């Protein structure tokens, strides 16, 4: 196994607080919410696992060693990140309706979006679940605008469903994304004019050439 | 491509700024050496960013070069690497097919500038096509899809953006490392989606004037090419989402010495550019900047 301190990016002399902070920052970065419907979700889970293991190891080392006592428990609770906290679309066990949906959720989980879409398109009843799954497929493909439309319809048809509401919240950007230190919570709509517009004016000279490409490329 | 991808300069160290400039100059020199002087005119920031993403993350050797723009003081320039060559080849191919598209979309007089540009790029394109036949083919195919969607006046944002995004993400295929290739594919897909949408917003007014296809105008019902507050909000959300996927994907691979540059693009630069395009100030800045530099 790699050096757990290296994994968390702290020196081995770091205090418990510093270790905890480094762990929290990384856990926030690779949090499943940031990889929801991202085809790279598995890589993020892998990262999360390595970070959890490193944190656990440092904790154990320090508990057994002389460095510190009374180390607090994993602030995130290992279980939360251990498995797939999303349980993907396959972990949708309580669904009492059409078993065909169960199969489609599994297909989406396995990453076979074309098959899942075919199965959905063959169905005639376009209910809330149908719209939700359509939206999930769009999201995985990166078709965010269409996904939002489907999620909106799903929520309209079944306003009490938490899962649909959560998907819509994410599609409307209401979740808080990870920001590395030094970067503000930027968004395209609310970008502070004073600080935000300082992009690349330092190569004005190159621009005479580079910008020249603009007029015929567009 | 169009030069929308900019790092946020105030977040970069002097060393990073210099490195970014070196890649930009290196790409320009690579284009010049490989394709002749005319090809240098297609250079823009988007291609420089593509070169950075494709570059080796452990080393960047630089030399000092003079060129027309920097004729008195030699400039630090990235040496030719396979990544720069790939970025140069792909930029020639992309620019060529965009010119073809421009010629098809415009009449004789309006299309004249595209025709002239095509004349100068022809030789370069032939060479690039020989070097990267697969990329040429997929570019041609995706742009054909795109023009089909334009003809049927497709009112979806995602469908035409998908054609352009797929095209760009194909550049990731040439990366040997499996994880990097997956991460890049995802980043380039959303980079392509973002560029396509931002460009559509940037062109709103002109397309409305010319009666040309514009997916943003069709999606939000903007016949006069002016964004309403509601459509601006909705567009911001969808642009943000692509940037967030890019940022999340970026975190899954160690871009080594390019990390800070890529980070400043995906955590700030793209938001800032998107904001100024939506506010309608991007073109003005560009014109002003060009006027300043002359």
CSV table of C-alpha atoms in Angstrom, one decimal:
chain,number,residue,atom,x,y,z
A,1,UNK,CA,0.0,0.0,0.0
A,2,UNK,CA,1.1,3.6,-0.7
A,3,UNK,CA,2.3,5.8,2.1
A,4,UNK,CA,-1.0,6.9,3.7
A,5,UNK,CA,0.4,10.4,4.4
A,6,UNK,CA,1.2,10.8,0.7
A,7,UNK,CA,-2.3,9.8,-0.2
A,8,UNK,CA,-3.8,12.5,2.0
A,9,UNK,CA,-1.1,14.9,0.9
A,10,UNK,CA,0.2,15.8,4.4
A,11,UNK,CA,3.6,15.3,6.0
A,12,UNK,CA,3.8,12.6,8.6
A,13,UNK,CA,4.4,15.3,11.2
A,14,UNK,CA,0.9,16.7,10.6
A,15,UNK,CA,-1.3,17.1,13.6
A,16,UNK,CA,-4.5,15.1,13.9
A,17,UNK,CA,-6.5,18.2,13.0
A,18,UNK,CA,-4.5,18.7,9.8
A,19,UNK,CA,-4.9,15.0,8.8
A,20,UNK,CA,-8.6,15.3,9.4
A,21,UNK,CA,-8.9,18.4,7.4
A,22,UNK,CA,-6.9,16.9,4.5
A,23,UNK,CA,-9.2,13.8,4.6
A,24,UNK,CA,-12.3,16.0,4.6
A,25,UNK,CA,-11.1,18.0,1.7
A,26,UNK,CA,-10.4,15.0,-0.4
A,27,UNK,CA,-13.6,13.3,0.6
A,28,UNK,CA,-15.5,16.4,-0.5
A,29,UNK,CA,-13.6,16.4,-3.8
A,30,UNK,CA,-14.4,12.8,-4.6
A,31,UNK,CA,-17.9,12.8,-3.1
A,32,UNK,CA,-20.3,10.7,-5.1
A,33,UNK,CA,-22.5,13.8,-5.6
A,34,UNK,CA,-19.9,15.2,-7.8
A,35,UNK,CA,-19.9,12.1,-10.0
A,36,UNK,CA,-23.5,11.5,-10.2
A,37,UNK,CA,-24.3,10.2,-13.6
A,38,UNK,CA,-20.7,10.7,-14.6
A,39,UNK,CA,-19.3,7.6,-16.6
A,40,UNK,CA,-16.2,8.0,-14.5
A,41,UNK,CA,-18.0,7.3,-11.3
A,42,UNK,CA,-16.0,4.1,-10.8
A,43,UNK,CA,-12.7,5.9,-10.9
A,44,UNK,CA,-14.0,8.3,-8.2
A,45,UNK,CA,-15.1,5.4,-6.0
A,46,UNK,CA,-11.7,3.9,-6.4
A,47,UNK,CA,-10.1,7.2,-5.2
A,48,UNK,CA,-12.5,7.4,-2.3
A,49,UNK,CA,-11.6,3.9,-1.3
A,50,UNK,CA,-7.9,4.6,-1.3
A,51,UNK,CA,-8.4,7.8,0.8
A,52,UNK,CA,-10.6,6.0,3.3
A,53,UNK,CA,-8.0,3.3,3.7
A,54,UNK,CA,-5.2,5.8,4.1
A,55,UNK,CA,-7.2,7.7,6.7
A,56,UNK,CA,-8.0,4.5,8.6
A,57,UNK,CA,-4.4,3.5,8.6
A,58,UNK,CA,-3.2,6.8,10.0
A,59,UNK,CA,-5.8,6.6,12.7
A,60,UNK,CA,-4.8,3.1,13.7
A,61,UNK,CA,-1.2,3.9,13.6
A,62,UNK,CA,-1.7,6.9,15.8
A,63,UNK,CA,-3.9,5.1,18.2
A,64,UNK,CA,-1.4,2.3,18.7
A,65,UNK,CA,1.6,4.6,18.6
A,66,UNK,CA,2.6,7.4,21.0
A,67,UNK,CA,1.7,10.3,18.8
A,68,UNK,CA,-1.7,11.1,20.1
A,69,UNK,CA,-4.6,9.8,22.1
A,70,UNK,CA,-8.3,10.4,21.8
A,71,UNK,CA,-8.4,10.6,18.1
A,72,UNK,CA,-11.9,11.2,16.9
A,73,UNK,CA,-13.7,8.7,14.8
A,74,UNK,CA,-13.8,9.1,11.0
A,75,UNK,CA,-15.7,12.3,10.7
A,76,UNK,CA,-17.6,11.0,7.7
A,77,UNK,CA,-18.3,7.5,8.9
A,78,UNK,CA,-16.7,4.9,6.8
A,79,UNK,CA,-19.9,3.3,5.8
A,80,UNK,CA,-21.1,6.3,3.9
A,81,UNK,CA,-18.3,6.0,1.4
A,82,UNK,CA,-17.5,2.3,1.7
A,83,UNK,CA,-20.0,1.0,-0.7
A,84,UNK,CA,-21.7,2.9,-3.4
A,85,UNK,CA,-23.9,5.3,-1.5
A,86,UNK,CA,-25.9,6.0,-4.5
A,87,UNK,CA,-26.7,2.3,-4.8
A,88,UNK,CA,-26.9,3.4,-8.5
A,89,UNK,CA,-30.1,2.8,-10.2
A,90,UNK,CA,-30.0,-0.9,-9.4
A,91,UNK,CA,-30.5,-0.4,-5.7
A,92,UNK,CA,-34.0,0.6,-6.3
A,93,UNK,CA,-35.5,-2.4,-4.5
A,94,UNK,CA,-38.7,-0.9,-3.2
A,95,UNK,CA,-40.2,-0.1,-6.5
A,96,UNK,CA,-43.5,-1.9,-6.6
A,97,UNK,CA,-44.6,-1.1,-10.1
A,98,UNK,CA,-43.5,-2.4,-13.4
A,99,UNK,CA,-40.7,-5.0,-13.1
A,100,UNK,CA,-39.5,-3.9,-16.6
A,101,UNK,CA,-38.2,-0.7,-14.9
A,102,UNK,CA,-36.1,-2.7,-12.6
A,103,UNK,CA,-34.3,-4.3,-15.5
A,104,UNK,CA,-33.8,-0.9,-17.2
A,105,UNK,CA,-32.3,0.5,-14.1
A,106,UNK,CA,-29.8,-2.4,-14.0
A,107,UNK,CA,-29.0,-1.9,-17.7
A,108,UNK,CA,-28.3,1.8,-17.0
A,109,UNK,CA,-26.1,0.8,-14.1
A,110,UNK,CA,-24.1,-1.6,-16.3
A,111,UNK,CA,-23.5,1.3,-18.6
A,112,UNK,CA,-25.5,-0.1,-21.6
A,113,UNK,CA,-27.3,3.2,-22.4
A,114,UNK,CA,-28.3,2.2,-25.9
A,115,UNK,CA,-30.1,-0.9,-24.8
A,116,UNK,CA,-31.8,0.9,-21.9
A,117,UNK,CA,-33.0,3.6,-24.2
A,118,UNK,CA,-34.3,1.0,-26.7
A,119,UNK,CA,-36.2,-0.7,-23.9
A,120,UNK,CA,-37.7,2.6,-22.8
A,121,UNK,CA,-38.7,3.6,-26.3
A,122,UNK,CA,-40.6,0.3,-26.7
A,123,UNK,CA,-42.8,1.2,-23.8
A,124,UNK,CA,-46.1,3.0,-24.4
A,125,UNK,CA,-46.8,4.3,-20.9
A,126,UNK,CA,-44.7,7.3,-20.3
A,127,UNK,CA,-45.2,7.7,-16.6
A,128,UNK,CA,-43.0,9.5,-14.0
A,129,UNK,CA,-40.5,6.6,-13.7
A,130,UNK,CA,-40.2,6.4,-17.5
A,131,UNK,CA,-39.4,10.1,-17.7
A,132,UNK,CA,-36.9,9.8,-14.8
A,133,UNK,CA,-35.0,7.0,-16.4
A,134,UNK,CA,-35.0,8.8,-19.8
A,135,UNK,CA,-33.5,11.8,-17.9
A,136,UNK,CA,-30.9,9.5,-16.2
A,137,UNK,CA,-29.8,8.2,-19.6
A,138,UNK,CA,-29.5,11.7,-21.0
A,139,UNK,CA,-27.5,12.8,-18.0
A,140,UNK,CA,-25.0,10.0,-18.4
A,141,UNK,CA,-24.5,10.9,-22.0
A,142,UNK,CA,-23.9,14.5,-21.1
A,143,UNK,CA,-27.2,15.7,-22.6
A,144,UNK,CA,-28.0,17.9,-19.6
A,145,UNK,CA,-30.6,20.1,-21.0
A,146,UNK,CA,-32.8,17.2,-22.2
A,147,UNK,CA,-32.2,15.5,-18.9
A,148,UNK,CA,-33.6,18.5,-17.0
A,149,UNK,CA,-36.7,18.4,-19.2
A,150,UNK,CA,-37.4,14.8,-18.4
A,151,UNK,CA,-36.7,15.2,-14.7
A,152,UNK,CA,-39.1,18.2,-14.6
A,153,UNK,CA,-41.8,16.0,-16.1
A,154,UNK,CA,-41.1,13.2,-13.7
A,155,UNK,CA,-41.4,15.5,-10.7
A,156,UNK,CA,-44.6,17.1,-12.1
A,157,UNK,CA,-46.1,13.6,-12.5
A,158,UNK,CA,-45.0,12.4,-9.1
A,159,UNK,CA,-44.2,15.4,-6.8
A,160,UNK,CA,-43.7,13.2,-3.7
A,161,UNK,CA,-40.9,11.1,-5.0
A,162,UNK,CA,-37.6,12.1,-3.3
A,163,UNK,CA,-35.4,10.5,-5.9
A,164,UNK,CA,-36.9,12.4,-8.8
A,165,UNK,CA,-36.8,15.6,-6.8
A,166,UNK,CA,-33.1,15.1,-6.0
A,167,UNK,CA,-32.3,14.4,-9.7
A,168,UNK,CA,-34.1,17.6,-10.7
A,169,UNK,CA,-32.3,19.6,-8.0
A,170,UNK,CA,-29.0,18.4,-9.4
A,171,UNK,CA,-30.0,19.1,-12.9
A,172,UNK,CA,-30.9,22.7,-11.9
A,173,UNK,CA,-27.5,23.1,-10.3
A,174,UNK,CA,-28.9,23.4,-6.8
A,175,UNK,CA,-26.2,21.1,-5.3
A,176,UNK,CA,-23.0,22.7,-4.1
A,177,UNK,CA,-20.1,21.6,-6.2
A,178,UNK,CA,-16.6,21.1,-4.9
A,179,UNK,CA,-14.3,24.1,-5.2
A,180,UNK,CA,-10.5,23.9,-4.6
A,181,UNK,CA,-9.1,26.4,-2.1
A,182,UNK,CA,-8.4,29.7,-3.7
A,183,UNK,CA,-11.3,29.4,-6.1
A,184,UNK,CA,-14.6,31.0,-5.3
A,185,UNK,CA,-18.0,29.4,-5.9
A,186,UNK,CA,-18.2,30.5,-9.5
A,187,UNK,CA,-21.1,30.0,-11.8
A,188,UNK,CA,-21.7,31.3,-15.3
A,189,UNK,CA,-24.7,33.4,-14.1
A,190,UNK,CA,-23.1,34.9,-11.1
A,191,UNK,CA,-19.5,35.6,-11.9
A,192,UNK,CA,-18.1,38.5,-10.1
A,193,UNK,CA,-17.2,41.0,-12.7
A,194,UNK,CA,-14.3,42.5,-11.0
A,195,UNK,CA,-12.4,39.4,-10.1
A,196,UNK,CA,-13.6,37.1,-12.8
A,197,UNK,CA,-12.8,38.8,-16.0
A,198,UNK,CA,-9.1,38.8,-15.7
A,199,UNK,CA,-8.6,36.0,-18.2
A,200,UNK,CA,-5.7,36.0,-20.5
A,201,UNK,CA,-4.9,39.5,-21.7
A,202,UNK,CA,-1.2,39.1,-21.2
A,203,UNK,CA,-0.5,37.7,-24.6
A,204,UNK,CA,-2.1,40.6,-26.4
A,205,UNK,CA,0.8,40.4,-28.9
A,206,UNK,CA,0.2,36.8,-29.7
A,207,UNK,CA,-3.4,37.6,-30.2
A,208,UNK,CA,-2.7,39.7,-33.2
A,209,UNK,CA,-1.8,36.4,-34.8
A,210,UNK,CA,-3.9,34.0,-32.8
A,211,UNK,CA,-7.1,36.2,-32.9
A,212,UNK,CA,-6.5,36.5,-36.6
A,213,UNK,CA,-7.7,33.0,-37.0
A,214,UNK,CA,-11.0,34.0,-35.6
A,215,UNK,CA,-12.5,35.8,-38.5
A,216,UNK,CA,-12.4,32.9,-40.9
A,217,UNK,CA,-12.9,30.1,-38.4
A,218,UNK,CA,-16.3,31.3,-37.3
B,1,UNK,CA,-12.6,26.2,-32.8
B,2,UNK,CA,-12.9,29.6,-31.5
B,3,UNK,CA,-10.6,30.7,-28.7
B,4,UNK,CA,-13.0,30.6,-25.8
B,5,UNK,CA,-10.9,28.6,-23.4
B,6,UNK,CA,-8.8,30.9,-21.2
B,7,UNK,CA,-7.1,30.2,-17.9
B,8,UNK,CA,-7.8,32.7,-15.1
B,9,UNK,CA,-4.5,34.6,-15.1
B,10,UNK,CA,-4.6,35.9,-11.6
B,11,UNK,CA,-4.7,32.3,-10.3
B,12,UNK,CA,-1.5,31.3,-12.2
B,13,UNK,CA,2.1,31.7,-11.0
B,14,UNK,CA,4.6,33.4,-13.3
B,15,UNK,CA,6.0,30.0,-14.1
B,16,UNK,CA,2.6,28.7,-15.2
B,17,UNK,CA,1.9,31.7,-17.3
B,18,UNK,CA,5.2,31.3,-19.0
B,19,UNK,CA,4.5,27.6,-19.6
B,20,UNK,CA,1.1,28.4,-21.0
B,21,UNK,CA,2.6,31.0,-23.3
B,22,UNK,CA,5.3,28.5,-24.3
B,23,UNK,CA,2.7,25.9,-25.4
B,24,UNK,CA,0.9,28.6,-27.3
B,25,UNK,CA,4.1,29.6,-29.1
B,26,UNK,CA,5.1,26.0,-29.4
B,27,UNK,CA,1.9,25.1,-31.2
B,28,UNK,CA,2.3,28.1,-33.5
B,29,UNK,CA,5.8,27.0,-34.4
B,30,UNK,CA,4.7,23.4,-34.9
B,31,UNK,CA,2.0,24.6,-37.2
B,32,UNK,CA,4.5,26.7,-39.1
B,33,UNK,CA,7.1,24.0,-39.4
B,34,UNK,CA,4.7,21.3,-40.4
B,35,UNK,CA,2.3,23.2,-42.5
B,36,UNK,CA,3.9,26.4,-43.6
B,37,UNK,CA,3.2,30.0,-42.6
B,38,UNK,CA,-0.4,30.2,-43.6
B,39,UNK,CA,-1.4,27.5,-41.1
B,40,UNK,CA,-0.2,29.6,-38.2
B,41,UNK,CA,-3.3,31.7,-38.6
B,42,UNK,CA,-5.6,29.1,-37.3
B,43,UNK,CA,-3.9,29.1,-33.9
B,44,UNK,CA,-6.1,29.9,-30.9
B,45,UNK,CA,-6.4,29.3,-27.2
B,46,UNK,CA,-8.7,26.3,-27.6
B,47,UNK,CA,-6.1,24.4,-29.5
B,48,UNK,CA,-3.4,25.4,-27.0
B,49,UNK,CA,-5.6,24.0,-24.2
B,50,UNK,CA,-6.0,20.8,-26.3
B,51,UNK,CA,-2.3,20.5,-26.6
B,52,UNK,CA,-1.9,20.9,-22.8
B,53,UNK,CA,-4.4,18.2,-22.1
B,54,UNK,CA,-2.6,15.8,-24.5
B,55,UNK,CA,0.9,16.7,-23.2
B,56,UNK,CA,3.1,14.6,-21.1
B,57,UNK,CA,2.5,15.6,-17.5
B,58,UNK,CA,6.1,15.0,-16.4
B,59,UNK,CA,8.2,17.1,-18.7
B,60,UNK,CA,8.0,20.3,-20.7
B,61,UNK,CA,11.3,21.1,-22.5
B,62,UNK,CA,11.5,24.6,-23.8
B,63,UNK,CA,13.8,26.4,-26.2
B,64,UNK,CA,13.9,30.0,-27.3
B,65,UNK,CA,12.6,31.0,-30.7
B,66,UNK,CA,12.0,34.1,-32.7
B,67,UNK,CA,9.1,34.6,-34.9
B,68,UNK,CA,7.3,37.4,-36.8
B,69,UNK,CA,5.5,38.5,-33.7
B,70,UNK,CA,8.5,38.1,-31.4
B,71,UNK,CA,11.1,39.1,-33.8
B,72,UNK,CA,13.3,41.1,-31.5
B,73,UNK,CA,13.2,39.3,-28.3
B,74,UNK,CA,13.3,35.5,-28.6
B,75,UNK,CA,10.4,33.8,-26.7
B,76,UNK,CA,10.4,30.7,-24.6
B,77,UNK,CA,8.7,28.1,-26.7
B,78,UNK,CA,7.7,24.5,-26.0
B,79,UNK,CA,9.7,22.1,-28.1
B,80,UNK,CA,7.9,19.9,-30.6
B,81,UNK,CA,6.4,16.9,-28.9
B,82,UNK,CA,3.9,14.3,-30.2
B,83,UNK,CA,1.2,16.1,-28.2
B,84,UNK,CA,1.9,19.4,-30.0
B,85,UNK,CA,2.0,17.6,-33.3
B,86,UNK,CA,-1.3,15.9,-32.6
B,87,UNK,CA,-2.9,19.2,-31.6
B,88,UNK,CA,-1.5,20.9,-34.7
B,89,UNK,CA,-2.8,18.2,-37.0
B,90,UNK,CA,-6.2,18.1,-35.4
B,91,UNK,CA,-6.5,21.9,-35.5
B,92,UNK,CA,-5.7,21.9,-39.2
B,93,UNK,CA,-8.4,19.2,-39.9
B,94,UNK,CA,-11.0,20.9,-37.7
B,95,UNK,CA,-10.4,24.3,-39.2
B,96,UNK,CA,-10.6,22.9,-42.7
B,97,UNK,CA,-13.9,21.3,-42.2
B,98,UNK,CA,-15.3,24.4,-40.5
B,99,UNK,CA,-14.2,26.4,-43.5
B,100,UNK,CA,-16.0,23.9,-45.8
B,101,UNK,CA,-19.1,24.3,-43.6
B,102,UNK,CA,-18.8,28.1,-43.8
B,103,UNK,CA,-18.7,27.9,-47.6
B,104,UNK,CA,-21.7,25.6,-47.7
B,105,UNK,CA,-23.7,27.9,-45.4
B,106,UNK,CA,-23.0,31.2,-47.2
B,107,UNK,CA,-23.6,32.7,-50.6
B,108,UNK,CA,-20.9,33.7,-53.0
B,109,UNK,CA,-20.0,37.1,-51.5
B,110,UNK,CA,-20.4,36.2,-47.9
B,111,UNK,CA,-18.6,33.0,-48.5
B,112,UNK,CA,-15.7,34.6,-50.2
B,113,UNK,CA,-13.5,35.0,-47.1
B,114,UNK,CA,-14.0,31.3,-46.4
B,115,UNK,CA,-13.0,30.4,-49.9
B,116,UNK,CA,-9.8,32.5,-49.7
B,117,UNK,CA,-8.9,30.9,-46.4
B,118,UNK,CA,-9.5,27.5,-47.8
B,119,UNK,CA,-7.2,28.3,-50.7
B,120,UNK,CA,-4.4,28.9,-48.2
B,121,UNK,CA,-5.1,26.0,-46.0
B,122,UNK,CA,-5.6,23.4,-48.8
B,123,UNK,CA,-2.0,22.1,-48.8
B,124,UNK,CA,-1.9,21.9,-45.1
B,125,UNK,CA,-5.2,20.0,-44.9
B,126,UNK,CA,-4.0,17.4,-47.4
B,127,UNK,CA,-1.0,16.7,-45.3
B,128,UNK,CA,-2.9,16.5,-42.1
B,129,UNK,CA,-5.4,14.2,-43.7
B,130,UNK,CA,-2.7,11.8,-44.6
B,131,UNK,CA,-1.2,11.9,-41.1
B,132,UNK,CA,-4.5,11.4,-39.3
B,133,UNK,CA,-7.0,9.7,-41.6
B,134,UNK,CA,-9.2,8.4,-38.7
B,135,UNK,CA,-9.6,11.8,-37.1
B,136,UNK,CA,-10.3,13.4,-40.5
B,137,UNK,CA,-13.0,10.8,-41.2
B,138,UNK,CA,-14.7,11.2,-37.8
B,139,UNK,CA,-14.6,15.0,-38.1
B,140,UNK,CA,-16.2,14.9,-41.5
B,141,UNK,CA,-18.8,12.5,-40.2
B,142,UNK,CA,-19.7,14.4,-37.1
B,143,UNK,CA,-19.9,17.7,-39.0
B,144,UNK,CA,-22.1,16.1,-41.6
B,145,UNK,CA,-24.4,15.0,-38.8
B,146,UNK,CA,-24.3,18.6,-37.5
B,147,UNK,CA,-25.3,20.0,-40.8
B,148,UNK,CA,-28.2,17.5,-41.1
B,149,UNK,CA,-29.5,18.7,-37.7
B,150,UNK,CA,-29.1,22.3,-38.9
B,151,UNK,CA,-31.1,21.6,-42.0
B,152,UNK,CA,-34.0,20.1,-40.1
B,153,UNK,CA,-33.9,23.1,-37.7
B,154,UNK,CA,-33.3,21.0,-34.7
B,155,UNK,CA,-34.5,22.8,-31.6
B,156,UNK,CA,-32.6,20.6,-29.1
B,157,UNK,CA,-29.5,22.1,-27.5
B,158,UNK,CA,-27.9,18.7,-26.8
B,159,UNK,CA,-28.2,17.0,-30.1
B,160,UNK,CA,-26.1,19.4,-32.2
B,161,UNK,CA,-23.8,20.0,-29.3
B,162,UNK,CA,-23.3,16.2,-29.1
B,163,UNK,CA,-22.1,16.0,-32.7
B,164,UNK,CA,-19.4,18.6,-32.0
B,165,UNK,CA,-18.6,17.2,-28.5
B,166,UNK,CA,-18.1,13.7,-30.0
B,167,UNK,CA,-15.8,15.0,-32.6
B,168,UNK,CA,-13.6,16.7,-30.0
B,169,UNK,CA,-13.6,13.7,-27.6
B,170,UNK,CA,-12.3,11.5,-30.4
B,171,UNK,CA,-8.9,13.2,-29.9
B,172,UNK,CA,-8.7,11.2,-26.6
B,173,UNK,CA,-8.4,8.0,-28.5
B,174,UNK,CA,-4.8,8.5,-29.3
B,175,UNK,CA,-3.8,8.6,-25.6
B,176,UNK,CA,-2.1,5.3,-24.6
B,177,UNK,CA,-2.8,5.5,-20.9
B,178,UNK,CA,-6.3,3.9,-20.3
B,179,UNK,CA,-7.3,6.1,-17.4
B,180,UNK,CA,-6.1,9.3,-18.9
B,181,UNK,CA,-7.9,8.4,-22.1
B,182,UNK,CA,-11.2,7.9,-20.3
B,183,UNK,CA,-10.8,11.1,-18.3
B,184,UNK,CA,-9.8,13.1,-21.4
B,185,UNK,CA,-12.7,11.7,-23.4
B,186,UNK,CA,-15.1,12.9,-20.8
B,187,UNK,CA,-13.4,16.3,-20.4
B,188,UNK,CA,-13.2,16.8,-24.1
B,189,UNK,CA,-16.8,15.8,-24.6
B,190,UNK,CA,-17.9,18.5,-22.2
B,191,UNK,CA,-15.4,21.0,-23.5
B,192,UNK,CA,-16.8,20.5,-27.0
B,193,UNK,CA,-20.4,20.8,-25.7
B,194,UNK,CA,-19.5,24.0,-23.9
B,195,UNK,CA,-17.7,25.5,-26.8
B,196,UNK,CA,-20.5,24.7,-29.2
B,197,UNK,CA,-23.1,26.3,-26.9
B,198,UNK,CA,-21.1,29.3,-26.0
B,199,UNK,CA,-20.4,29.9,-29.7
B,200,UNK,CA,-24.1,29.6,-30.5
B,201,UNK,CA,-24.8,32.2,-27.8
B,202,UNK,CA,-22.1,34.4,-29.2
B,203,UNK,CA,-23.5,34.2,-32.7
B,204,UNK,CA,-27.2,34.8,-31.6
B,205,UNK,CA,-27.5,38.3,-33.0
B,206,UNK,CA,-25.7,37.7,-36.2
B,207,UNK,CA,-27.6,34.5,-36.9
B,208,UNK,CA,-30.9,36.3,-36.3
B,209,UNK,CA,-29.8,39.0,-38.7
B,210,UNK,CA,-28.9,36.5,-41.4
B,211,UNK,CA,-31.7,34.1,-40.6
B,212,UNK,CA,-29.1,31.4,-40.0
B,213,UNK,CA,-29.6,28.3,-37.8
B,214,UNK,CA,-29.0,28.8,-34.1
B,215,UNK,CA,-29.9,26.1,-31.6
B,216,UNK,CA,-30.1,28.5,-28.7
B,217,UNK,CA,-32.6,30.8,-30.5
B,218,UNK,CA,-34.8,27.8,-31.4
B,219,UNK,CA,-34.6,26.2,-28.0
B,220,UNK,CA,-35.7,29.3,-26.1
B,221,UNK,CA,-37.7,31.0,-28.8
B,222,UNK,CA,-35.6,34.0,-29.4
B,223,UNK,CA,-36.3,35.1,-33.0
B,224,UNK,CA,-34.6,38.5,-32.6
B,225,UNK,CA,-31.4,36.9,-31.1
B,226,UNK,CA,-31.7,38.7,-27.7
B,227,UNK,CA,-31.4,36.6,-24.6
B,228,UNK,CA,-34.2,36.9,-22.1
B,229,UNK,CA,-33.4,36.8,-18.4
B,230,UNK,CA,-35.1,33.4,-18.2
B,231,UNK,CA,-33.1,31.9,-21.1
B,232,UNK,CA,-29.9,33.3,-19.7
B,233,UNK,CA,-30.5,31.6,-16.4
B,234,UNK,CA,-31.3,28.3,-18.1
B,235,UNK,CA,-28.2,28.5,-20.3
B,236,UNK,CA,-26.0,29.3,-17.4
B,237,UNK,CA,-27.2,26.2,-15.6
B,238,UNK,CA,-26.5,23.9,-18.5
B,239,UNK,CA,-23.1,25.5,-19.2
B,240,UNK,CA,-22.2,25.2,-15.5
B,241,UNK,CA,-23.0,21.5,-15.6
B,242,UNK,CA,-20.6,20.8,-18.4
B,243,UNK,CA,-17.9,22.8,-16.6
B,244,UNK,CA,-18.6,20.8,-13.4
B,245,UNK,CA,-18.3,17.5,-15.2
B,246,UNK,CA,-15.0,18.7,-16.6
B,247,UNK,CA,-13.7,19.7,-13.2
B,248,UNK,CA,-14.8,16.5,-11.6
B,249,UNK,CA,-13.2,14.5,-14.4
B,250,UNK,CA,-10.0,16.5,-14.1
B,251,UNK,CA,-9.7,15.5,-10.5
B,252,UNK,CA,-9.4,11.9,-11.5
B,253,UNK,CA,-6.1,12.1,-13.2
B,254,UNK,CA,-2.9,13.8,-12.2
B,255,UNK,CA,-2.0,16.3,-14.9
B,256,UNK,CA,1.3,16.9,-13.2
B,257,UNK,CA,2.9,20.2,-14.2
B,258,UNK,CA,-0.1,21.2,-16.1
B,259,UNK,CA,-2.4,20.8,-13.1
B,260,UNK,CA,-2.6,24.5,-12.1
B,261,UNK,CA,-3.3,25.7,-15.7
B,262,UNK,CA,-6.0,23.1,-16.2
B,263,UNK,CA,-7.5,23.8,-12.8
B,264,UNK,CA,-7.6,27.6,-13.5
B,265,UNK,CA,-9.5,26.8,-16.7
B,266,UNK,CA,-12.1,24.4,-15.3
B,267,UNK,CA,-12.7,26.1,-12.0
B,268,UNK,CA,-12.7,29.7,-13.1
B,269,UNK,CA,-11.7,30.6,-16.7
B,270,UNK,CA,-14.6,28.9,-18.3
B,271,UNK,CA,-17.2,30.4,-16.0
B,272,UNK,CA,-15.7,33.9,-16.6
B,273,UNK,CA,-15.8,33.5,-20.4
B,274,UNK,CA,-19.3,32.0,-20.3
B,275,UNK,CA,-20.4,34.9,-18.2
B,276,UNK,CA,-19.0,37.5,-20.5
B,277,UNK,CA,-20.5,35.8,-23.6
B,278,UNK,CA,-23.9,35.6,-22.0
B,279,UNK,CA,-23.6,39.2,-21.0
B,280,UNK,CA,-22.7,40.1,-24.6
B,281,UNK,CA,-19.4,41.6,-23.6
B,282,UNK,CA,-17.0,38.9,-24.9
B,283,UNK,CA,-16.8,40.1,-28.5
B,284,UNK,CA,-16.5,43.7,-27.5
B,285,UNK,CA,-13.5,42.9,-25.3
B,286,UNK,CA,-12.0,41.0,-28.1
B,287,UNK,CA,-12.3,43.8,-30.5
B,288,UNK,CA,-11.0,46.2,-28.0
B,289,UNK,CA,-8.1,43.9,-27.3
B,290,UNK,CA,-7.3,43.6,-31.0
B,291,UNK,CA,-7.4,47.4,-31.3
B,292,UNK,CA,-5.1,47.7,-28.4
B,293,UNK,CA,-2.6,45.3,-29.7
B,294,UNK,CA,-2.3,46.9,-33.1
